[in-house]
Amino acid sequence: MRLQYTVRFNPLVHHRSAFSKSIWRYYGSEAEGGANKANANHSSYKDLRLTSQVKLPQALVVRSKINDPYINLSIENYLLSHSQPDSKIYFFYINRPCIVLGRNQNPWLEVNLQKLCDGPSSVELIRRRSGGGTVFHDHGNLNYCVIMPPNLFTRNLHAQALAEALNKASIDKPAGIFEVNDRHDVVFRAKSISQPFKVSGSAYKLTKGRALHHGTCLVSSPNLSNISQFLHSPAKAFISAKGVESVSSKIGNVLKSSATEYIDEAKLDIVMDEIVNRFLECSGQVNGEDMLYHNIQGLNNLTGREENLSESRNIADEILAGATTLQDRDWKYLQTPRFTFVSHPEMTAGTEDEQSLRTKDPLAERGLPRDFPQDSRIRLSVKAGVIEDGDVPYLRPDISLKGRTLHQVKDWKDLVANEAVGNWLNSALLCPAS
């Protein structure tokens, strides 16, 4: 028997300033009698405190109706940090359009930052707390997160369950099969296409006592033709970098029909039901008797019993603090592993370490603009987002680059006296203001 619980929030559009006053609630409890749980009214709601003092059921399924990527990623981290060691949590959410970097990745290498800088953009850049590659989220992409004891964790377990769920789901999908490849991605293979395309990728985070596996599922993204524009960096050919570099893959949607701006709710429910069922089955949870289901509808002010407000606000404050960290530009850029940026990749780097990182792409020089001075050579050594050393021609005499934070440069033409050099540096290195 599925026991239906709901986290009730005011469904009005939320605002972050109101989040600290929100209360997580569910209705019903074992003590009040399971038979009446689904019929409980607002007065019987109980505060949900996800702390070590509260025993959660064996499986907790949470679906967020919030599209804020900072909040959803912060909820993930809160659930990872505060859930009981033996519990299993399945968290589902859809974000508004954003680019999400892995914890140890280089945004200058992975993302077309200039596209995010050119005029108002509805696409945000975020660095998550887990590893893995860069992904694009939008309203047609379903994100899932599984949190479990580390002894139950394998990289393929839930990827395989996702593939099986997609194969079983009664939705308008092309003729073929979803399967897991050797990179633990879920891909679609069919005789009608020359090569499989990827519909889901994963990332992982292991902590003491807990394991997190989260991934994407391109159910019906309207941005398939545009994603490569955001994830192709014009600076890539000029960068030698440590850290994790994304592996490019051909991508596609699960649904066969043409995508619209939003996922069809009915089809999404079918997909989610199949995924939840397979996730529960592969973890040995089959009877459904010891599970909680939660819907997070929105974030807004709530009133509640006074004695519970303090702890509830502490939970909300911690999630909000995590979201604020993810929004911070220093978090986005200063976590970047060391890299070297050179205008002519055949240049000999200044240190032995830089020589080992030297780019050897013979086509890189072709990316320079026609008006770039032929005798000019640029080299920047960057560590944790800060320029350690560098040579930039036409640098204004009152300007020093050493110790300058790269993402805080607002216009390279203010630093160099040559417009062509300044324009090219802007196109390769300038970061969005938010």
XYZ file of C-alpha atoms in Angstrom:
434
model
C 0.000 0.000 0.000
C 1.398 3.405 -0.975
C 1.095 5.927 1.850
C 0.695 9.389 0.376
C 2.250 12.286 2.245
C 2.572 15.810 0.959
C 4.814 18.680 1.943
C 2.372 21.571 1.712
C 3.591 25.028 0.809
C 1.726 28.021 -0.521
C 1.831 27.420 -4.296
C 2.495 31.083 -4.999
C 5.805 31.891 -6.646
C 8.455 31.805 -3.952
C 11.058 34.389 -3.141
C 14.371 33.557 -1.483
C 13.890 36.194 1.233
C 10.812 34.314 2.403
C 12.499 30.927 2.461
C 13.896 31.275 5.956
C 10.342 31.475 7.327
C 9.100 28.367 5.524
C 8.203 25.178 7.366
C 8.482 21.648 6.034
C 5.392 19.635 6.949
C 3.820 16.273 6.333
C 0.511 14.917 7.540
C -0.174 11.718 9.386
C 2.059 9.549 11.532
C 2.279 5.962 12.690
C 0.825 6.986 16.025
C -2.232 8.615 14.429
C -3.149 5.560 12.376
C -2.111 4.884 8.825
C -5.640 4.364 7.502
C -6.524 8.042 7.825
C -3.299 9.517 6.516
C -4.588 10.397 3.075
C -7.652 12.133 4.530
C -5.852 14.272 7.078
C -6.650 17.970 6.998
C -4.359 20.938 7.506
C -4.788 20.901 11.269
C -3.214 17.448 11.506
C -0.002 18.393 9.692
C 3.209 17.508 11.486
C 6.491 19.321 11.106
C 9.043 17.344 9.117
C 12.464 17.738 10.694
C 15.121 15.891 8.713
C 17.608 15.546 11.540
C 19.304 12.629 13.235
C 16.667 12.781 15.979
C 13.861 11.819 13.609
C 13.665 8.262 12.309
C 12.833 8.309 8.625
C 11.206 5.388 6.851
C 13.334 2.984 4.864
C 12.556 4.873 1.641
C 11.691 8.552 1.244
C 10.518 9.793 -2.176
C 10.588 13.570 -2.625
C 9.445 15.509 -5.669
C 10.189 19.212 -5.870
C 7.883 21.500 -7.826
C 10.415 24.306 -7.410
C 12.426 25.231 -10.523
C 15.195 27.131 -8.710
C 18.432 25.164 -9.330
C 20.211 26.699 -6.336
C 17.441 25.610 -3.966
C 17.110 22.122 -5.439
C 20.861 21.430 -5.341
C 20.947 22.757 -1.791
C 18.071 20.470 -0.772
C 20.089 17.583 -2.210
C 23.041 18.506 -0.049
C 20.841 18.929 3.036
C 19.292 15.489 2.546
C 22.750 13.989 2.081
C 24.070 15.617 5.254
C 21.107 15.081 7.590
C 19.344 11.864 6.598
C 19.816 8.716 8.636
C 22.751 6.491 7.590
C 20.547 3.490 6.752
C 17.818 5.378 4.865
C 17.341 5.621 1.094
C 16.094 8.878 -0.405
C 14.867 9.448 -3.963
C 14.625 13.130 -4.908
C 13.204 14.387 -8.234
C 13.155 17.941 -9.601
C 13.162 20.047 -12.768
C 15.258 23.216 -12.980
C 14.837 26.335 -15.047
C 17.475 26.663 -17.821
C 20.998 26.530 -16.395
C 24.467 25.121 -16.996
C 25.758 22.976 -14.143
C 29.514 22.422 -13.788
C 31.092 19.527 -11.945
C 32.896 20.290 -8.693
C 36.404 20.085 -10.235
C 35.780 21.630 -13.642
C 36.969 24.741 -15.463
C 34.170 27.098 -16.641
C 36.490 28.808 -19.151
C 37.136 25.397 -20.698
C 33.610 23.968 -20.517
C 31.245 26.856 -21.213
C 30.740 29.572 -23.810
C 30.890 32.338 -21.234
C 30.604 35.001 -23.919
C 27.143 33.709 -24.822
C 26.111 34.148 -21.195
C 27.554 37.686 -21.238
C 25.908 38.892 -24.452
C 22.783 40.696 -23.352
C 20.192 39.356 -20.891
C 20.340 35.598 -20.603
C 17.888 33.280 -18.922
C 20.609 30.628 -18.607
C 22.565 30.620 -15.344
C 25.962 29.107 -14.556
C 26.190 26.906 -11.454
C 28.949 24.797 -9.904
C 27.553 21.815 -8.017
C 29.182 20.035 -5.082
C 29.604 16.672 -6.823
C 32.071 15.649 -9.503
C 31.402 14.648 -13.096
C 30.936 16.675 -16.256
C 29.027 19.762 -17.322
C 25.312 19.392 -18.099
C 22.479 21.599 -19.319
C 19.207 21.677 -17.381
C 15.891 23.041 -18.610
C 12.150 22.467 -18.202
C 12.319 19.334 -20.362
C 14.992 17.621 -18.269
C 14.101 15.505 -15.237
C 16.766 15.379 -12.538
C 16.945 12.520 -10.071
C 19.020 12.078 -6.937
C 19.499 8.866 -4.955
C 21.033 8.991 -1.462
C 21.880 5.673 0.182
C 24.321 3.836 2.434
C 27.718 3.528 0.687
C 27.710 -0.269 0.898
C 24.691 -0.285 -1.443
C 26.239 2.103 -3.967
C 27.460 1.105 -7.416
C 27.768 3.399 -10.425
C 25.561 1.202 -12.600
C 22.782 0.241 -10.177
C 20.407 3.159 -10.670
C 21.530 3.914 -14.229
C 20.427 0.396 -15.148
C 17.170 0.876 -13.224
C 16.545 4.118 -15.144
C 17.142 2.394 -18.492
C 14.709 -0.379 -17.554
C 12.110 2.168 -16.438
C 12.337 4.056 -19.741
C 11.999 0.826 -21.699
C 8.888 -0.091 -19.718
C 7.188 3.325 -19.601
C 4.066 3.651 -21.760
C 5.033 6.867 -23.500
C 5.521 8.078 -27.069
C 9.124 6.973 -27.554
C 11.010 5.859 -30.678
C 11.424 2.186 -31.550
C 14.613 0.959 -29.944
C 16.121 0.233 -26.542
C 17.547 2.268 -23.669
C 20.712 0.787 -22.166
C 23.741 1.695 -20.030
C 27.090 2.224 -21.760
C 30.600 1.790 -20.365
C 30.583 5.380 -19.039
C 27.465 4.624 -16.936
C 25.339 6.862 -19.187
C 21.898 5.813 -20.345
C 21.800 5.834 -24.147
C 19.191 5.014 -26.776
C 20.119 2.475 -29.442
C 18.098 1.624 -32.549
C 18.635 0.160 -36.004
C 17.315 3.387 -37.526
C 20.171 5.542 -36.157
C 23.890 5.261 -36.916
C 25.041 5.685 -33.336
C 23.400 5.676 -29.898
C 22.458 9.010 -28.355
C 22.694 9.879 -24.696
C 19.555 10.661 -22.684
C 21.037 10.545 -19.177
C 24.370 11.213 -17.482
C 25.375 10.844 -13.844
C 27.608 12.308 -11.166
C 28.490 11.014 -7.714
C 29.515 12.168 -4.258
C 30.680 9.919 -1.426
C 30.843 11.085 2.177
C 31.490 9.276 5.421
C 28.480 7.038 5.831
C 26.496 8.196 2.772
C 26.585 7.987 -1.028
C 24.874 10.278 -3.530
C 24.158 9.459 -7.172
C 22.378 12.103 -9.200
C 21.688 12.358 -12.882
C 19.757 13.928 -15.713
C 17.061 12.494 -17.962
C 16.276 14.345 -21.188
C 12.585 13.568 -21.362
C 11.499 16.370 -23.688
C 14.048 19.203 -23.839
C 13.188 22.044 -26.242
C 16.845 23.120 -26.332
C 18.567 20.133 -27.942
C 19.710 22.200 -30.929
C 21.017 24.999 -28.686
C 22.831 23.088 -25.946
C 26.061 22.757 -27.933
C 26.203 26.538 -28.351
C 26.375 26.925 -24.581
C 28.755 24.027 -23.965
C 31.324 24.849 -26.666
C 33.943 27.211 -25.257
C 35.739 29.522 -27.714
C 38.733 29.397 -25.335
C 39.046 25.604 -25.275
C 41.786 25.359 -27.933
C 43.904 27.862 -26.004
C 43.655 26.265 -22.551
C 45.800 23.586 -20.941
C 44.090 22.477 -17.765
C 44.099 20.124 -14.843
C 40.809 18.942 -13.450
C 37.949 17.000 -15.017
C 37.092 17.671 -18.656
C 33.663 16.772 -20.003
C 33.324 14.130 -22.698
C 31.138 15.278 -25.592
C 28.303 12.955 -26.583
C 25.460 12.990 -29.052
C 22.270 13.647 -27.090
C 18.548 13.157 -27.655
C 15.159 13.137 -25.944
C 13.326 10.161 -24.508
C 10.036 11.243 -26.097
C 9.620 10.876 -29.831
C 7.205 13.791 -30.241
C 8.525 17.303 -30.768
C 9.466 19.039 -27.548
C 7.690 22.078 -26.150
C 8.821 24.465 -23.449
C 7.485 22.331 -20.593
C 7.238 18.614 -19.979
C 3.715 17.263 -20.341
C 2.698 16.542 -16.736
C 0.817 13.349 -17.573
C 3.784 11.880 -19.442
C 6.155 13.044 -16.720
C 4.064 11.243 -14.089
C 4.249 8.028 -16.124
C 8.034 8.306 -16.443
C 8.489 9.168 -12.769
C 6.261 6.319 -11.578
C 8.277 3.815 -13.580
C 11.580 5.251 -12.352
C 10.468 5.237 -8.711
C 9.206 1.664 -8.978
C 12.440 0.435 -10.524
C 14.598 2.352 -8.036
C 12.684 0.840 -5.138
C 12.812 -2.655 -6.604
C 16.550 -2.565 -7.285
C 17.172 -1.521 -3.680
C 14.991 -4.305 -2.303
C 12.065 -2.036 -1.362
C 9.053 -3.778 -2.847
C 6.195 -3.762 -0.347
C 5.630 0.015 -0.256
C 4.620 -0.143 3.430
C 7.565 1.770 4.820
C 7.763 4.740 2.506
C 6.946 8.423 2.582
C 6.017 10.419 -0.533
C 6.478 14.180 -0.507
C 5.581 16.929 -2.955
C 7.345 20.267 -2.440
C 4.928 22.709 -4.073
C 6.624 26.043 -3.478
C 8.300 28.183 -0.873
C 6.486 30.960 0.943
C 5.655 32.155 4.435
C 3.731 29.761 6.655
C 2.482 29.867 10.192
C 2.733 26.954 12.561
C 2.999 25.900 16.169
C 5.311 28.320 17.911
C 7.388 25.635 19.605
C 8.379 24.201 16.213
C 9.222 27.417 14.400
C 12.791 27.676 15.652
C 14.010 24.296 14.440
C 12.029 24.541 11.200
C 13.644 27.889 10.475
C 17.058 26.422 11.211
C 16.472 23.802 8.525
C 15.267 26.414 6.054
C 18.181 28.701 6.933
C 20.690 25.917 6.269
C 19.182 25.160 2.866
C 19.089 28.852 2.028
C 22.730 29.249 3.098
C 23.686 26.383 0.793
C 21.828 28.005 -2.092
C 23.549 31.318 -1.387
C 26.946 29.590 -1.552
C 26.104 28.150 -4.964
C 25.108 31.615 -6.194
C 28.374 33.197 -5.074
C 30.657 34.056 -8.013
C 33.744 33.135 -5.986
C 32.350 29.608 -5.555
C 31.660 29.372 -9.283
C 35.119 30.500 -10.406
C 37.685 30.266 -7.600
C 37.193 26.488 -7.323
C 38.730 26.087 -10.787
C 41.828 23.849 -10.956
C 45.016 25.355 -12.287
C 45.180 26.128 -16.011
C 47.291 27.948 -18.580
C 45.845 30.163 -21.300
C 48.037 30.861 -24.342
C 47.253 32.629 -27.607
C 49.696 30.416 -29.540
C 49.679 26.873 -28.126
C 53.130 26.108 -29.516
C 54.578 28.632 -27.060
C 56.969 27.209 -24.481
C 55.353 27.558 -21.092
C 57.172 29.413 -18.366
C 57.525 26.569 -15.864
C 58.143 22.846 -16.029
C 54.650 22.189 -14.714
C 53.107 24.402 -17.399
C 55.135 22.633 -20.067
C 53.532 19.353 -19.049
C 50.119 20.971 -19.527
C 50.948 22.605 -22.862
C 48.233 22.464 -25.500
C 49.299 20.763 -28.731
C 46.291 21.471 -30.941
C 47.708 22.684 -34.304
C 44.346 24.225 -35.239
C 44.186 26.496 -32.212
C 45.914 29.437 -33.879
C 43.144 29.583 -36.487
C 40.785 30.779 -33.784
C 42.565 34.135 -33.539
C 40.826 37.093 -35.193
C 42.228 38.504 -38.422
C 43.154 41.807 -36.789
C 45.097 40.147 -33.956
C 48.679 41.531 -33.999
C 50.904 38.911 -35.621
C 53.836 39.516 -33.307
C 51.744 39.353 -30.127
C 51.859 36.396 -27.780
C 49.650 35.973 -24.682
C 50.237 33.628 -21.756
C 48.345 33.535 -18.473
C 48.940 31.078 -15.633
C 45.838 30.831 -13.441
C 45.471 29.009 -10.124
C 42.160 28.851 -8.264
C 40.819 31.579 -10.537
C 43.655 34.009 -9.732
C 46.349 35.048 -12.238
C 49.709 33.857 -10.920
C 51.818 35.058 -13.796
C 51.376 36.220 -17.343
C 52.507 38.087 -20.415
C 49.953 40.214 -22.245
C 51.103 42.649 -24.968
C 49.892 46.246 -24.924
C 49.200 46.028 -21.192
C 48.689 49.536 -19.862
C 51.678 50.683 -17.754
C 49.627 51.199 -14.567
C 48.141 47.672 -14.725
C 49.476 44.555 -13.020
C 47.906 41.180 -13.742
C 49.583 39.149 -11.010
C 47.131 38.422 -8.197
C 44.140 39.652 -10.189
C 40.970 37.547 -9.908
C 40.114 36.495 -13.447
C 36.332 36.502 -13.154
C 36.327 40.049 -11.774
C 37.783 41.541 -14.955
C 34.866 43.501 -16.426
C 36.473 44.561 -19.726
C 39.923 43.580 -20.996
C 39.971 46.717 -23.157
C 40.362 48.677 -19.927
C 43.590 46.749 -19.259
C 45.214 46.613 -22.691
C 45.779 49.425 -25.178
C 45.150 47.340 -28.305
C 41.460 46.942 -29.198
C 41.918 43.654 -31.105
C 43.746 42.053 -28.179
C 41.168 43.353 -25.710
C 38.237 42.143 -27.799
C 39.738 38.684 -28.188
C 40.444 38.346 -24.467
C 36.864 39.420 -23.766
C 35.504 36.771 -26.133
C 37.583 34.052 -24.471
C 37.742 34.936 -20.781
C 35.048 37.443 -19.801
C 32.557 36.070 -17.272
C 28.879 36.925 -16.796
C 28.072 39.366 -14.018
C 25.997 36.846 -12.068
